[in-house]
Amino acid sequence: MVIFASGCMALPVLMNIKQVIEQRQCSGVWTHKDELPIEIDLGKKCWYHSVFACPILRQQTSESNPPMKLICGHVISRDALNKLTNAGKLKCPYCPMEQNPSDAKQIFF
């Protein structure tokens, strides 16, 4: 039901975006099919996160392996953070930012 309600709220916004992109001939704005060109606020009633799976290790996070937010904003598991750390530095797997692994913060869903 949450997914259906989210789609019903997002569809008018997405249709409007599509129309604006076509009118302004900005076809290069939306280049990835798995990514939206804007964030759509669906309200708290559509918030739903039962689990978080690390996109690097493809494992569900747990209390012993919690999700960690990097300073660039990307989230990976603590195990992935430890595996990606090299000589006290961490390069985000999604963006070119280098950071100190100790700057990562545990997040709670």
C-alpha positions as a printed NumPy array, in Angstrom:
array([[  0.   ,   0.   ,   0.   ],
       [  2.891,   2.372,   0.805],
       [  4.43 ,   1.832,  -2.624],
       [  1.116,   2.421,  -4.398],
       [  0.442,   5.619,  -2.421],
       [  3.982,   6.856,  -3.139],
       [  3.506,   6.266,  -6.851],
       [  0.183,   8.114,  -6.854],
       [  1.775,  11.132,  -5.182],
       [  4.935,  11.117,  -7.313],
       [  3.341,  10.562, -10.738],
       [  1.922,  14.095, -11.222],
       [  5.279,  15.617, -10.246],
       [  7.156,  13.302, -12.623],
       [  4.774,  14.084, -15.473],
       [  5.318,  17.807, -14.873],
       [  9.1  ,  17.338, -14.885],
       [  8.901,  15.371, -18.125],
       [  6.883,  18.151, -19.734],
       [  9.328,  20.863, -18.584],
       [ 12.333,  18.858, -19.821],
       [ 10.672,  18.372, -23.218],
       [  9.692,  22.063, -23.501],
       [ 13.158,  23.32 , -22.619],
       [ 14.848,  20.637, -24.71 ],
       [ 17.066,  19.593, -21.803],
       [ 17.324,  15.932, -22.708],
       [ 20.735,  15.501, -21.007],
       [ 19.39 ,  16.349, -17.53 ],
       [ 18.034,  12.891, -16.804],
       [ 20.724,  10.47 , -17.944],
       [ 20.356,   7.553, -15.518],
       [ 17.239,   5.414, -15.673],
       [ 17.539,   4.375, -12.019],
       [ 17.772,   7.932, -10.711],
       [ 15.247,  10.755, -10.538],
       [ 16.355,  14.266, -11.57 ],
       [ 14.832,  15.745,  -8.385],
       [ 13.817,  14.653,  -4.931],
       [ 10.077,  14.229,  -4.396],
       [  8.782,  14.799,  -0.86 ],
       [  6.188,  12.132,  -0.148],
       [  5.538,  13.041,   3.483],
       [  6.066,  10.979,   6.606],
       [  3.238,   8.575,   5.904],
       [  5.262,   7.113,   3.024],
       [  8.512,   6.665,   4.937],
       [  9.319,   2.991,   5.073],
       [ 12.671,   1.338,   5.69 ],
       [ 12.454,  -2.189,   7.   ],
       [ 16.091,  -3.032,   6.276],
       [ 19.2  ,  -1.438,   4.82 ],
       [ 21.427,  -3.511,   2.589],
       [ 24.954,  -2.284,   1.971],
       [ 25.315,  -1.462,  -1.74 ],
       [ 28.989,  -2.522,  -1.656],
       [ 28.834,  -5.892,   0.113],
       [ 25.166,  -6.53 ,  -0.688],
       [ 24.551,  -7.616,   2.892],
       [ 21.856,  -6.533,   5.302],
       [ 23.19 ,  -4.328,   8.072],
       [ 22.852,  -5.338,  11.712],
       [ 23.782,  -4.118,  15.188],
       [ 27.289,  -5.542,  14.748],
       [ 27.562,  -4.152,  11.193],
       [ 25.545,  -0.896,  11.233],
       [ 25.034,   1.545,   8.342],
       [ 27.619,   4.339,   8.323],
       [ 27.14 ,   7.739,   6.672],
       [ 30.262,   9.099,   5.009],
       [ 30.957,  12.843,   5.03 ],
       [ 29.97 ,  12.983,   1.346],
       [ 26.492,  11.689,   2.294],
       [ 26.745,   8.156,   0.913],
       [ 25.893,   5.255,   3.224],
       [ 27.702,   1.917,   3.431],
       [ 28.038,  -0.763,   6.103],
       [ 30.775,  -0.704,   8.729],
       [ 32.289,  -3.88 ,   7.239],
       [ 32.476,  -2.215,   3.817],
       [ 34.017,   0.879,   5.402],
       [ 36.707,  -1.284,   7.007],
       [ 37.408,  -3.165,   3.77 ],
       [ 37.678,   0.055,   1.733],
       [ 40.035,   1.733,   4.2  ],
       [ 43.594,   1.819,   2.909],
       [ 46.473,   3.395,   4.874],
       [ 44.079,   5.322,   7.106],
       [ 42.2  ,   6.857,   4.167],
       [ 38.878,   6.   ,   2.593],
       [ 37.819,   6.849,  -0.947],
       [ 34.066,   6.833,  -1.374],
       [ 33.071,   4.115,  -3.871],
       [ 30.443,   6.435,  -5.412],
       [ 32.198,   9.785,  -5.647],
       [ 35.818,  10.959,  -5.782],
       [ 35.895,  12.25 ,  -2.191],
       [ 38.689,  10.985,   0.049],
       [ 38.019,  11.052,   3.758],
       [ 39.122,   9.788,   7.116],
       [ 37.202,   6.619,   8.091],
       [ 36.779,   7.932,  11.642],
       [ 34.646,  10.787,  10.258],
       [ 31.901,   8.313,   9.275],
       [ 28.84 ,   8.424,  11.549],
       [ 26.555,   5.551,  12.437],
       [ 22.97 ,   6.151,  11.335],
       [ 19.745,   4.626,  12.603],
       [ 16.673,   3.781,  10.528]])
